[in-house]
């Protein structure tokens, strides 16, 4: 893709119409299948538009469409049924609700293990239950709104875009809004005045790469290995300098989304279901990277282009929504109460100690806000090595030194 490509249309309505056309095209392309179609429906601005467009297309093709949603009775902050249920009722879509309060990752035989990578997603059990229900309804393709976030973020340079376009009055109004949301002049100046400057951005990229390996948590041999591997220049950083939003360009065309989807394939394969991602459609991505930042966020309103495109189709509570649901508290509660993981973390083997310093697993380090995350991942690493990697290594004839 050409990082210098720009899309300049005549009005907000034209941007919204083109966005909707491209997203509808992306959804349609991903609905070709044998069997039924499902959508992973939360209630946010990613999965809701996909579900609306999928319903329109399913009606044309006489396809069966159903929606699958997580629900949390004990963690209301993570529960989005109040958004998804009215939409399904409005569109006459059968909705299947997965109760997630008592679901947590199982270290037993029911765990799906990737033979190449320890799983990093502690709430993967929610998806296991979702896929199990979907398979029972003959679903073979599941549409997913993941990666939509990256098409709307990274608008720190919006003030410079407005000034460059001669829209000074709008730039002042936006600056006032950003200053209020930032909470302090220091944060505002750092995020929206200094960081978008090309020279400052290059310095921050250089500093991040230089300091990316934290010596205080990893063992010295691992630090040296990682620093050596990071000496290669990331070509996307250099290429993105000509893009409208360099950070967004790097994320969209980087390896994260592809790696995330590849790990998901392993999870889905047990249920003969394939997730597909409309927001990874190339034409849609190129369009979103080339339009002005004012279409992605303006005056405190997030994703105005989406809200304009689906103004007549969103239920009222979704149309007014301007916040995102986070699962951090649910995840942390699960880690804290994960008795089985605690046993692995306190076991004698501690294979992870070759990589992570033990002081980070010490109960005295509770002031470290990542304590439970580190402990959970280390416990899972022990489990993965013992149950998955070593038996595989022995089977294919690797010696002990190499298997370590």
GROMACS .gro file of N, CA and C in nm, residues 40 68-72 75 78 97-106 121-134 267 271 275 327-335:
model
  132
   40UNK      N    1  -1.974  -1.298   1.653
   40UNK     CA    2  -1.938  -1.276   1.793
   40UNK      C    3  -1.978  -1.134   1.827
   68UNK      N    4  -2.368  -1.467   1.906
   68UNK     CA    5  -2.315  -1.531   2.027
   68UNK      C    6  -2.247  -1.424   2.111
   69UNK      N    7  -2.291  -1.412   2.238
   69UNK     CA    8  -2.246  -1.301   2.322
   69UNK      C    9  -2.207  -1.351   2.461
   70UNK      N   10  -2.098  -1.293   2.513
   70UNK     CA   11  -2.058  -1.320   2.651
   70UNK      C   12  -2.148  -1.241   2.746
   71UNK      N   13  -2.169  -1.296   2.866
   71UNK     CA   14  -2.248  -1.226   2.968
   71UNK      C   15  -2.182  -1.246   3.104
   72UNK      N   16  -2.185  -1.142   3.187
   72UNK     CA   17  -2.126  -1.145   3.320
   72UNK      C   18  -2.226  -1.089   3.420
   75UNK      N   19  -1.984  -0.938   3.712
   75UNK     CA   20  -1.895  -0.829   3.671
   75UNK      C   21  -1.970  -0.742   3.570
   78UNK      N   22  -1.823  -0.550   3.272
   78UNK     CA   23  -1.781  -0.620   3.150
   78UNK      C   24  -1.901  -0.675   3.073
   97UNK      N   25  -2.647  -1.668   2.458
   97UNK     CA   26  -2.570  -1.600   2.562
   97UNK      C   27  -2.483  -1.699   2.637
   98UNK      N   28  -2.355  -1.669   2.646
   98UNK     CA   29  -2.259  -1.755   2.717
   98UNK      C   30  -2.233  -1.693   2.854
   99UNK      N   31  -2.276  -1.758   2.959
   99UNK     CA   32  -2.254  -1.710   3.095
   99UNK      C   33  -2.108  -1.737   3.134
  100UNK      N   34  -2.034  -1.632   3.161
  100UNK     CA   35  -1.889  -1.644   3.177
  100UNK      C   36  -1.839  -1.630   3.321
  101UNK      N   37  -1.928  -1.602   3.415
  101UNK     CA   38  -1.881  -1.577   3.551
  101UNK      C   39  -1.802  -1.693   3.611
  102UNK      N   40  -1.845  -1.815   3.581
  102UNK     CA   41  -1.780  -1.932   3.641
  102UNK      C   42  -1.684  -2.001   3.545
  103UNK      N   43  -1.657  -1.936   3.432
  103UNK     CA   44  -1.564  -1.995   3.335
  103UNK      C   45  -1.426  -1.936   3.355
  104UNK      N   46  -1.328  -2.020   3.367
  104UNK     CA   47  -1.190  -1.974   3.375
  104UNK      C   48  -1.102  -2.081   3.316
  105UNK      N   49  -0.982  -2.044   3.278
  105UNK     CA   50  -0.894  -2.138   3.209
  105UNK      C   51  -0.867  -2.262   3.293
  106UNK      N   52  -0.880  -2.378   3.232
  106UNK     CA   53  -0.864  -2.507   3.300
  106UNK      C   54  -0.729  -2.567   3.263
  121UNK      N   55  -0.376  -1.590   2.635
  121UNK     CA   56  -0.509  -1.536   2.655
  121UNK      C   57  -0.578  -1.608   2.771
  122UNK      N   58  -0.586  -1.547   2.889
  122UNK     CA   59  -0.638  -1.617   3.005
  122UNK      C   60  -0.788  -1.641   3.002
  123UNK      N   61  -0.865  -1.572   2.915
  123UNK     CA   62  -1.008  -1.599   2.909
  123UNK      C   63  -1.047  -1.675   2.782
  124UNK      N   64  -0.955  -1.759   2.735
  124UNK     CA   65  -0.984  -1.837   2.616
  124UNK      C   66  -1.099  -1.935   2.639
  125UNK      N   67  -1.125  -1.971   2.765
  125UNK     CA   68  -1.234  -2.064   2.794
  125UNK      C   69  -1.368  -2.006   2.752
  126UNK      N   70  -1.382  -1.874   2.756
  126UNK     CA   71  -1.507  -1.811   2.711
  126UNK      C   72  -1.532  -1.846   2.564
  127UNK      N   73  -1.426  -1.839   2.485
  127UNK     CA   74  -1.442  -1.871   2.343
  127UNK      C   75  -1.464  -2.019   2.320
  128UNK      N   76  -1.402  -2.104   2.404
  128UNK     CA   77  -1.429  -2.247   2.392
  128UNK      C   78  -1.579  -2.274   2.406
  129UNK      N   79  -1.640  -2.214   2.506
  129UNK     CA   80  -1.783  -2.236   2.530
  129UNK      C   81  -1.865  -2.176   2.417
  130UNK      N   82  -1.823  -2.062   2.367
  130UNK     CA   83  -1.893  -1.997   2.256
  130UNK      C   84  -1.889  -2.085   2.131
  131UNK      N   85  -1.771  -2.138   2.097
  131UNK     CA   86  -1.758  -2.222   1.979
  131UNK      C   87  -1.836  -2.352   1.996
  132UNK      N   88  -1.839  -2.403   2.117
  132UNK     CA   89  -1.913  -2.527   2.142
  132UNK      C   90  -2.061  -2.507   2.111
  133UNK      N   91  -2.116  -2.395   2.157
  133UNK     CA   92  -2.257  -2.366   2.129
  133UNK      C   93  -2.279  -2.342   1.980
  134UNK      N   94  -2.187  -2.268   1.918
  134UNK     CA   95  -2.202  -2.237   1.775
  134UNK      C   96  -2.199  -2.363   1.691
  267UNK      N   97  -0.733  -2.245   1.801
  267UNK     CA   98  -0.843  -2.256   1.895
  267UNK      C   99  -0.972  -2.300   1.825
  271UNK      N  100  -1.340  -2.708   1.672
  271UNK     CA  101  -1.485  -2.701   1.654
  271UNK      C  102  -1.525  -2.689   1.507
  275UNK      N  103  -1.311  -1.831   1.213
  275UNK     CA  104  -1.343  -1.690   1.233
  275UNK      C  105  -1.289  -1.608   1.116
  327UNK      N  106  -1.205  -0.581   2.998
  327UNK     CA  107  -1.217  -0.704   3.074
  327UNK      C  108  -1.102  -0.721   3.172
  328UNK      N  109  -1.032  -0.611   3.203
  328UNK     CA  110  -0.916  -0.620   3.291
  328UNK      C  111  -0.954  -0.672   3.430
  329UNK      N  112  -1.065  -0.621   3.486
  329UNK     CA  113  -1.105  -0.665   3.620
  329UNK      C  114  -1.145  -0.812   3.623
  330UNK      N  115  -1.217  -0.855   3.519
  330UNK     CA  116  -1.257  -0.995   3.511
  330UNK      C  117  -1.134  -1.084   3.503
  331UNK      N  118  -1.038  -1.045   3.421
  331UNK     CA  119  -0.917  -1.123   3.403
  331UNK      C  120  -0.836  -1.129   3.533
  332UNK      N  121  -0.822  -1.015   3.598
  332UNK     CA  122  -0.744  -1.010   3.722
  332UNK      C  123  -0.808  -1.092   3.831
  333UNK      N  124  -0.942  -1.085   3.844
  333UNK     CA  125  -1.011  -1.166   3.944
  333UNK      C  126  -0.989  -1.315   3.919
  334UNK      N  127  -0.992  -1.354   3.792
  334UNK     CA  128  -0.968  -1.493   3.760
  334UNK      C  129  -0.829  -1.538   3.798
  335UNK      N  130  -0.731  -1.451   3.773
  335UNK     CA  131  -0.592  -1.485   3.809
  335UNK      C  132  -0.574  -1.497   3.959
   0.00000   0.00000   0.00000
